[in-house]
Amino acid sequence: MHKTEVDIPPTVRKRLIHLFGLIEKEFETVCQENIVLQEKVESLTEKVNEKYLTTEQFQVNSKQKPPTGQKLKTAEKLKAQTSKIVSSFKSPSAANCQFVKEYGGHRDGLWDLALPHTGQPVIGTCSADHTARIWCIETGTPLLQYTGHMGSINSIKFHPSKDLALTSSGDQTIHIWQAAVNLDNLRDRESDDTETEDDRVVPILRTPSCTFLGHNGPVMASDWLLGGDQIITASWDRTANLYDVETSELLNSLTGHDEELTYASSHHSQKLVVTASRDTTFRLWDFREAINSVSVFQGHTDTVTCAVFTSAGPGGEDKLVSGSDDRSIKVWELRNMRSPITTIRAESGVNRFAIASNGVIAIPHDNRQVMLYDMTGQRVNRIPRTARNRHRRMVTAVAWSEDNPFANLFSCGFDRLALGWSVQLCKD
């Protein structure tokens, strides 16, 4: 028997769309309430642990009277109930995460941060306040401030082998500037007891080594290609530009995205580039042959905010990982991109994530959280949030440092802060 499709009347369709919108809004509200409740429960646990000590602890101080048996019983019962509630929110922890350092000084929200490949113990940040800064990781001291851009600085990347920084800006330009800092001078300043904070003037760099033009909209991201002789950029003008670093010449303008580009990154060992867009797609550009090719992937239902290459995780095969405002992270095998091998479901929009060499993905969210997952989608942990040491607005980006003993994960957000964390994986 032949079945015919029934058209939904426009009024009914409109009503259904409205109802689905209400359902989605209610779901978002419940998620937010769940996060707030989780924070309250954790705060309550801390207060309970501080207030209700064991009898032995009270007896150490003879001035304090031990609690009565009834109070102890009530305290233990409350702690047990609280622990039960907390455990319902948490999966088994596979990593210890501790706050280490705060980097404060920007006058507006931070968009991005990066660490150099040269091994120097510094971190770079960039902000909507039109500046980029380089900080000493251990002391939190600003070492250099770059003020060459006329608009918000939206991304920062260090050269693969040189003391150079690459920044992209809302002023429609991309700059390369000298990022070398003298840590010996910092040690002398730190040992000078007569020097006050006001005396420590941050060196300012105003002039770039190289400027790249050609975009007609804000440039949201840029990256060095293999070896650092070329760069790729991503702009709101819907194009990604490929430039020669030595001549500043525009080599190729990559078109095809239907909406603004949000991100661009390159492969660490091959001439491959991935671009992400508000059109819900990401594109893989192949420059290994004389005739360039491009592949389009539609694995998300909202803006693709970030996409990066990695060989981390089991097997060491090349993968591509994409994140989106649709609250998902997807892991793809580069040799077979027909469908993702892993999908991670998040509670909030995904921003610029980072992948460690051991395969742990640090995911910054709009809801102020930073979650840790492995490449199989298993939750590892989340960055702790306390009254003092936490982001108070959305977390925009994270970056791993593989060989720094002081802190190995950094996050930044629209609360104008960058934070350093020590993340240690628990051994089985």
PDB file of C-alpha atoms in Angstrom, residues 212-428:
ATOM      1  CA  PHE A 212      49.608  40.722   7.080  1.00  0.00           C
ATOM      2  CA  LEU A 213      46.720  42.440   5.281  1.00  0.00           C
ATOM      3  CA  GLY A 214      43.938  41.216   3.027  1.00  0.00           C
ATOM      4  CA  HIS A 215      40.938  40.438   5.223  1.00  0.00           C
ATOM      5  CA  ASN A 216      37.742  42.500   5.199  1.00  0.00           C
ATOM      6  CA  GLY A 217      36.542  41.432   8.626  1.00  0.00           C
ATOM      7  CA  PRO A 218      37.863  40.604  12.108  1.00  0.00           C
ATOM      8  CA  VAL A 219      40.491  37.855  12.099  1.00  0.00           C
ATOM      9  CA  MET A 220      39.518  35.279  14.717  1.00  0.00           C
ATOM     10  CA  ALA A 221      42.445  32.854  14.562  1.00  0.00           C
ATOM     11  CA  SER A 222      45.753  32.071  12.882  1.00  0.00           C
ATOM     12  CA  ASP A 223      48.390  29.353  13.022  1.00  0.00           C
ATOM     13  CA  TRP A 224      51.867  28.535  11.738  1.00  0.00           C
ATOM     14  CA  LEU A 225      52.118  25.916   9.031  1.00  0.00           C
ATOM     15  CA  LEU A 226      54.737  23.174   9.148  1.00  0.00           C
ATOM     16  CA  GLY A 227      58.170  24.764   9.788  1.00  0.00           C
ATOM     17  CA  GLY A 228      56.778  28.231  10.372  1.00  0.00           C
ATOM     18  CA  ASP A 229      57.418  29.575   6.856  1.00  0.00           C
ATOM     19  CA  GLN A 230      53.700  30.119   6.184  1.00  0.00           C
ATOM     20  CA  ILE A 231      50.653  31.029   8.241  1.00  0.00           C
ATOM     21  CA  ILE A 232      46.934  30.322   7.890  1.00  0.00           C
ATOM     22  CA  THR A 233      44.252  32.751   9.086  1.00  0.00           C
ATOM     23  CA  ALA A 234      40.477  32.606   9.663  1.00  0.00           C
ATOM     24  CA  SER A 235      38.226  35.640   9.368  1.00  0.00           C
ATOM     25  CA  TRP A 236      34.639  36.799   9.679  1.00  0.00           C
ATOM     26  CA  ASP A 237      34.836  37.711   5.972  1.00  0.00           C
ATOM     27  CA  ARG A 238      34.260  33.946   5.392  1.00  0.00           C
ATOM     28  CA  THR A 239      37.743  33.312   4.035  1.00  0.00           C
ATOM     29  CA  ALA A 240      40.916  31.642   5.267  1.00  0.00           C
ATOM     30  CA  ASN A 241      44.111  33.184   3.920  1.00  0.00           C
ATOM     31  CA  LEU A 242      47.457  31.505   3.378  1.00  0.00           C
ATOM     32  CA  TYR A 243      50.474  33.862   3.642  1.00  0.00           C
ATOM     33  CA  ASP A 244      54.217  33.613   3.090  1.00  0.00           C
ATOM     34  CA  VAL A 245      55.973  34.747   6.284  1.00  0.00           C
ATOM     35  CA  GLU A 246      59.160  36.085   4.672  1.00  0.00           C
ATOM     36  CA  THR A 247      57.433  38.270   2.052  1.00  0.00           C
ATOM     37  CA  SER A 248      54.028  38.840   3.758  1.00  0.00           C
ATOM     38  CA  GLU A 249      52.529  37.869   0.386  1.00  0.00           C
ATOM     39  CA  LEU A 250      49.017  36.451   0.181  1.00  0.00           C
ATOM     40  CA  LEU A 251      49.493  33.028  -1.443  1.00  0.00           C
ATOM     41  CA  ASN A 252      45.928  31.744  -1.458  1.00  0.00           C
ATOM     42  CA  SER A 253      42.486  32.793  -0.274  1.00  0.00           C
ATOM     43  CA  LEU A 254      40.419  29.768   0.716  1.00  0.00           C
ATOM     44  CA  THR A 255      36.707  30.262   0.102  1.00  0.00           C
ATOM     45  CA  GLY A 256      33.650  28.060   0.447  1.00  0.00           C
ATOM     46  CA  HIS A 257      32.316  28.511   3.965  1.00  0.00           C
ATOM     47  CA  ASP A 258      28.789  29.974   3.989  1.00  0.00           C
ATOM     48  CA  GLU A 259      29.255  31.961   7.209  1.00  0.00           C
ATOM     49  CA  GLU A 260      31.957  33.538   9.356  1.00  0.00           C
ATOM     50  CA  LEU A 261      35.060  31.498  10.188  1.00  0.00           C
ATOM     51  CA  THR A 262      35.804  30.910  13.861  1.00  0.00           C
ATOM     52  CA  TYR A 263      39.066  28.961  13.870  1.00  0.00           C
ATOM     53  CA  ALA A 264      41.964  27.646  11.789  1.00  0.00           C
ATOM     54  CA  SER A 265      44.771  25.281  12.731  1.00  0.00           C
ATOM     55  CA  SER A 266      47.462  23.258  10.976  1.00  0.00           C
ATOM     56  CA  HIS A 267      48.796  19.709  11.232  1.00  0.00           C
ATOM     57  CA  HIS A 268      52.032  19.340  13.197  1.00  0.00           C
ATOM     58  CA  SER A 269      53.898  17.308  10.557  1.00  0.00           C
ATOM     59  CA  GLN A 270      51.959  17.576   7.271  1.00  0.00           C
ATOM     60  CA  LYS A 271      50.687  20.429   5.112  1.00  0.00           C
ATOM     61  CA  LEU A 272      47.091  20.035   6.212  1.00  0.00           C
ATOM     62  CA  VAL A 273      44.816  22.788   7.502  1.00  0.00           C
ATOM     63  CA  VAL A 274      41.393  22.661   9.147  1.00  0.00           C
ATOM     64  CA  THR A 275      38.994  25.623   9.284  1.00  0.00           C
ATOM     65  CA  ALA A 276      35.851  25.926  11.411  1.00  0.00           C
ATOM     66  CA  SER A 277      32.804  28.081  10.782  1.00  0.00           C
ATOM     67  CA  ARG A 278      29.463  29.301  12.029  1.00  0.00           C
ATOM     68  CA  ASP A 279      27.906  27.407   9.105  1.00  0.00           C
ATOM     69  CA  THR A 280      28.118  24.244  11.328  1.00  0.00           C
ATOM     70  CA  THR A 281      30.864  22.689   9.181  1.00  0.00           C
ATOM     71  CA  PHE A 282      34.617  22.311   9.273  1.00  0.00           C
ATOM     72  CA  ARG A 283      36.781  21.937   6.180  1.00  0.00           C
ATOM     73  CA  LEU A 284      39.984  19.983   5.669  1.00  0.00           C
ATOM     74  CA  TRP A 285      42.410  21.619   3.227  1.00  0.00           C
ATOM     75  CA  ASP A 286      45.246  19.530   1.755  1.00  0.00           C
ATOM     76  CA  PHE A 287      48.349  21.386   0.510  1.00  0.00           C
ATOM     77  CA  ARG A 288      50.557  18.305   0.112  1.00  0.00           C
ATOM     78  CA  GLU A 289      50.066  18.229  -3.663  1.00  0.00           C
ATOM     79  CA  ALA A 290      50.470  20.964  -6.271  1.00  0.00           C
ATOM     80  CA  ILE A 291      46.695  20.988  -6.756  1.00  0.00           C
ATOM     81  CA  ASN A 292      45.053  21.722  -3.410  1.00  0.00           C
ATOM     82  CA  SER A 293      41.985  19.778  -2.343  1.00  0.00           C
ATOM     83  CA  VAL A 294      39.266  20.400   0.234  1.00  0.00           C
ATOM     84  CA  SER A 295      36.785  18.171   2.079  1.00  0.00           C
ATOM     85  CA  VAL A 296      33.675  19.401   3.902  1.00  0.00           C
ATOM     86  CA  PHE A 297      32.382  17.751   7.090  1.00  0.00           C
ATOM     87  CA  GLN A 298      28.947  18.301   8.607  1.00  0.00           C
ATOM     88  CA  GLY A 299      29.114  16.539  11.955  1.00  0.00           C
ATOM     89  CA  HIS A 300      27.683  19.358  14.077  1.00  0.00           C
ATOM     90  CA  THR A 301      24.368  21.201  14.318  1.00  0.00           C
ATOM     91  CA  ASP A 302      25.668  24.592  15.510  1.00  0.00           C
ATOM     92  CA  THR A 303      28.759  26.795  15.164  1.00  0.00           C
ATOM     93  CA  VAL A 304      31.998  24.829  15.077  1.00  0.00           C
ATOM     94  CA  THR A 305      34.165  26.763  17.517  1.00  0.00           C
ATOM     95  CA  CYS A 306      37.414  24.805  17.339  1.00  0.00           C
ATOM     96  CA  ALA A 307      39.049  21.990  15.343  1.00  0.00           C
ATOM     97  CA  VAL A 308      42.571  20.614  15.830  1.00  0.00           C
ATOM     98  CA  PHE A 309      44.789  17.760  14.671  1.00  0.00           C
ATOM     99  CA  THR A 310      46.291  15.300  17.150  1.00  0.00           C
ATOM    100  CA  SER A 311      48.084  11.961  17.268  1.00  0.00           C
ATOM    101  CA  ALA A 312      47.476  11.551  21.003  1.00  0.00           C
ATOM    102  CA  GLY A 313      45.575   8.634  22.441  1.00  0.00           C
ATOM    103  CA  PRO A 314      45.629   4.868  21.877  1.00  0.00           C
ATOM    104  CA  GLY A 315      47.466   3.733  18.754  1.00  0.00           C
ATOM    105  CA  GLY A 316      48.929   7.143  17.950  1.00  0.00           C
ATOM    106  CA  GLU A 317      46.954   7.451  14.690  1.00  0.00           C
ATOM    107  CA  ASP A 318      46.291  10.899  13.268  1.00  0.00           C
ATOM    108  CA  LYS A 319      42.949  12.280  14.398  1.00  0.00           C
ATOM    109  CA  LEU A 320      40.967  15.458  14.041  1.00  0.00           C
ATOM    110  CA  VAL A 321      38.919  16.719  16.989  1.00  0.00           C
ATOM    111  CA  SER A 322      36.109  19.256  16.578  1.00  0.00           C
ATOM    112  CA  GLY A 323      34.073  21.175  19.150  1.00  0.00           C
ATOM    113  CA  SER A 324      30.842  23.107  18.786  1.00  0.00           C
ATOM    114  CA  ASP A 325      28.212  25.312  20.359  1.00  0.00           C
ATOM    115  CA  ASP A 326      25.929  22.285  19.972  1.00  0.00           C
ATOM    116  CA  ARG A 327      27.570  21.092  23.210  1.00  0.00           C
ATOM    117  CA  SER A 328      29.591  18.299  21.706  1.00  0.00           C
ATOM    118  CA  ILE A 329      33.181  17.282  21.001  1.00  0.00           C
ATOM    119  CA  LYS A 330      33.754  14.788  18.181  1.00  0.00           C
ATOM    120  CA  VAL A 331      36.872  12.728  17.504  1.00  0.00           C
ATOM    121  CA  TRP A 332      37.520  11.685  13.886  1.00  0.00           C
ATOM    122  CA  GLU A 333      40.105   9.329  12.381  1.00  0.00           C
ATOM    123  CA  LEU A 334      41.975  11.294   9.744  1.00  0.00           C
ATOM    124  CA  ARG A 335      42.257   8.335   7.369  1.00  0.00           C
ATOM    125  CA  ASN A 336      38.518   7.609   7.572  1.00  0.00           C
ATOM    126  CA  MET A 337      36.399  10.705   8.223  1.00  0.00           C
ATOM    127  CA  ARG A 338      32.999   9.243   7.331  1.00  0.00           C
ATOM    128  CA  SER A 339      31.778   9.361  10.934  1.00  0.00           C
ATOM    129  CA  PRO A 340      33.252  10.290  14.331  1.00  0.00           C
ATOM    130  CA  ILE A 341      34.751   7.502  16.425  1.00  0.00           C
ATOM    131  CA  THR A 342      33.890   9.308  19.680  1.00  0.00           C
ATOM    132  CA  THR A 343      31.279  11.883  20.659  1.00  0.00           C
ATOM    133  CA  ILE A 344      31.511  13.690  24.001  1.00  0.00           C
ATOM    134  CA  ARG A 345      28.292  15.312  25.217  1.00  0.00           C
ATOM    135  CA  ALA A 346      28.749  18.490  27.248  1.00  0.00           C
ATOM    136  CA  GLU A 347      26.469  20.610  29.431  1.00  0.00           C
ATOM    137  CA  SER A 348      27.350  23.876  27.706  1.00  0.00           C
ATOM    138  CA  GLY A 349      28.862  25.358  24.557  1.00  0.00           C
ATOM    139  CA  VAL A 350      32.437  24.234  23.804  1.00  0.00           C
ATOM    140  CA  ASN A 351      35.204  26.805  23.319  1.00  0.00           C
ATOM    141  CA  ARG A 352      38.906  26.460  22.372  1.00  0.00           C
ATOM    142  CA  PHE A 353      39.943  23.117  23.850  1.00  0.00           C
ATOM    143  CA  ALA A 354      43.400  21.556  24.058  1.00  0.00           C
ATOM    144  CA  ILE A 355      44.685  17.975  23.877  1.00  0.00           C
ATOM    145  CA  ALA A 356      47.634  16.717  25.947  1.00  0.00           C
ATOM    146  CA  SER A 357      50.126  14.199  24.576  1.00  0.00           C
ATOM    147  CA  ASN A 358      48.561  11.513  26.788  1.00  0.00           C
ATOM    148  CA  GLY A 359      45.196  12.060  25.087  1.00  0.00           C
ATOM    149  CA  VAL A 360      43.423  14.036  27.825  1.00  0.00           C
ATOM    150  CA  ILE A 361      41.167  16.728  26.325  1.00  0.00           C
ATOM    151  CA  ALA A 362      40.675  19.865  28.411  1.00  0.00           C
ATOM    152  CA  ILE A 363      37.369  21.463  27.398  1.00  0.00           C
ATOM    153  CA  PRO A 364      36.500  25.055  28.368  1.00  0.00           C
ATOM    154  CA  HIS A 365      32.803  25.874  28.527  1.00  0.00           C
ATOM    155  CA  ASP A 366      30.428  28.821  28.442  1.00  0.00           C
ATOM    156  CA  ASN A 367      29.174  27.771  31.894  1.00  0.00           C
ATOM    157  CA  ARG A 368      32.571  28.603  33.515  1.00  0.00           C
ATOM    158  CA  GLN A 369      33.638  24.959  33.804  1.00  0.00           C
ATOM    159  CA  VAL A 370      36.714  23.169  32.456  1.00  0.00           C
ATOM    160  CA  MET A 371      36.098  19.446  31.961  1.00  0.00           C
ATOM    161  CA  LEU A 372      38.680  16.719  31.321  1.00  0.00           C
ATOM    162  CA  TYR A 373      37.945  13.710  29.079  1.00  0.00           C
ATOM    163  CA  ASP A 374      40.039  11.054  27.394  1.00  0.00           C
ATOM    164  CA  MET A 375      39.925  10.250  23.677  1.00  0.00           C
ATOM    165  CA  THR A 376      37.365   7.481  24.209  1.00  0.00           C
ATOM    166  CA  GLY A 377      34.881   9.920  25.743  1.00  0.00           C
ATOM    167  CA  GLN A 378      35.442   8.798  29.340  1.00  0.00           C
ATOM    168  CA  ARG A 379      35.258  11.647  31.839  1.00  0.00           C
ATOM    169  CA  VAL A 380      38.567  12.053  33.707  1.00  0.00           C
ATOM    170  CA  ASN A 381      37.704  14.924  36.058  1.00  0.00           C
ATOM    171  CA  ARG A 382      36.868  18.610  36.096  1.00  0.00           C
ATOM    172  CA  ILE A 383      38.962  21.566  37.196  1.00  0.00           C
ATOM    173  CA  PRO A 384      37.919  22.361  40.800  1.00  0.00           C
ATOM    174  CA  ARG A 385      35.889  25.468  41.540  1.00  0.00           C
ATOM    175  CA  THR A 386      36.262  27.139  44.921  1.00  0.00           C
ATOM    176  CA  ALA A 387      35.210  30.562  46.135  1.00  0.00           C
ATOM    177  CA  ARG A 388      38.634  32.030  45.343  1.00  0.00           C
ATOM    178  CA  ASN A 389      40.163  29.917  42.631  1.00  0.00           C
ATOM    179  CA  ARG A 390      37.733  29.713  39.751  1.00  0.00           C
ATOM    180  CA  HIS A 391      36.595  31.484  36.612  1.00  0.00           C
ATOM    181  CA  ARG A 392      33.603  33.736  37.205  1.00  0.00           C
ATOM    182  CA  ARG A 393      32.652  34.134  33.557  1.00  0.00           C
ATOM    183  CA  MET A 394      32.861  31.874  30.499  1.00  0.00           C
ATOM    184  CA  VAL A 395      36.166  30.077  29.934  1.00  0.00           C
ATOM    185  CA  THR A 396      37.328  30.853  26.406  1.00  0.00           C
ATOM    186  CA  ALA A 397      40.489  28.769  25.945  1.00  0.00           C
ATOM    187  CA  VAL A 398      42.895  26.301  27.565  1.00  0.00           C
ATOM    188  CA  ALA A 399      46.449  25.142  26.828  1.00  0.00           C
ATOM    189  CA  TRP A 400      48.621  22.263  28.061  1.00  0.00           C
ATOM    190  CA  SER A 401      52.293  22.522  29.043  1.00  0.00           C
ATOM    191  CA  GLU A 402      53.907  19.115  28.725  1.00  0.00           C
ATOM    192  CA  ASP A 403      57.200  19.705  30.552  1.00  0.00           C
ATOM    193  CA  ASN A 404      56.547  22.346  33.203  1.00  0.00           C
ATOM    194  CA  PRO A 405      56.746  20.974  36.775  1.00  0.00           C
ATOM    195  CA  PHE A 406      55.004  24.017  38.277  1.00  0.00           C
ATOM    196  CA  ALA A 407      51.759  23.968  36.258  1.00  0.00           C
ATOM    197  CA  ASN A 408      50.777  21.933  33.216  1.00  0.00           C
ATOM    198  CA  LEU A 409      47.327  23.293  32.312  1.00  0.00           C
ATOM    199  CA  PHE A 410      46.269  26.899  31.814  1.00  0.00           C
ATOM    200  CA  SER A 411      42.832  28.428  31.281  1.00  0.00           C
ATOM    201  CA  CYS A 412      41.578  31.920  30.493  1.00  0.00           C
ATOM    202  CA  GLY A 413      38.207  33.600  30.367  1.00  0.00           C
ATOM    203  CA  PHE A 414      36.098  36.683  30.221  1.00  0.00           C
ATOM    204  CA  ASP A 415      36.735  37.405  33.903  1.00  0.00           C
ATOM    205  CA  ARG A 416      40.031  38.940  32.644  1.00  0.00           C
ATOM    206  CA  LEU A 417      42.111  36.188  34.261  1.00  0.00           C
ATOM    207  CA  ALA A 418      44.362  33.334  33.240  1.00  0.00           C
ATOM    208  CA  LEU A 419      44.745  30.530  35.772  1.00  0.00           C
ATOM    209  CA  GLY A 420      47.427  27.860  36.123  1.00  0.00           C
ATOM    210  CA  TRP A 421      46.618  24.308  37.260  1.00  0.00           C
ATOM    211  CA  SER A 422      48.526  21.181  38.212  1.00  0.00           C
ATOM    212  CA  VAL A 423      46.818  18.107  36.735  1.00  0.00           C
ATOM    213  CA  GLN A 424      48.232  14.721  37.705  1.00  0.00           C
ATOM    214  CA  LEU A 425      46.725  11.529  36.309  1.00  0.00           C
ATOM    215  CA  CYS A 426      46.060   8.825  38.876  1.00  0.00           C
ATOM    216  CA  LYS A 427      47.858   5.539  38.231  1.00  0.00           C
ATOM    217  CA  ASP A 428      45.792   2.379  38.147  1.00  0.00           C
TER     218      ASP A 428
END
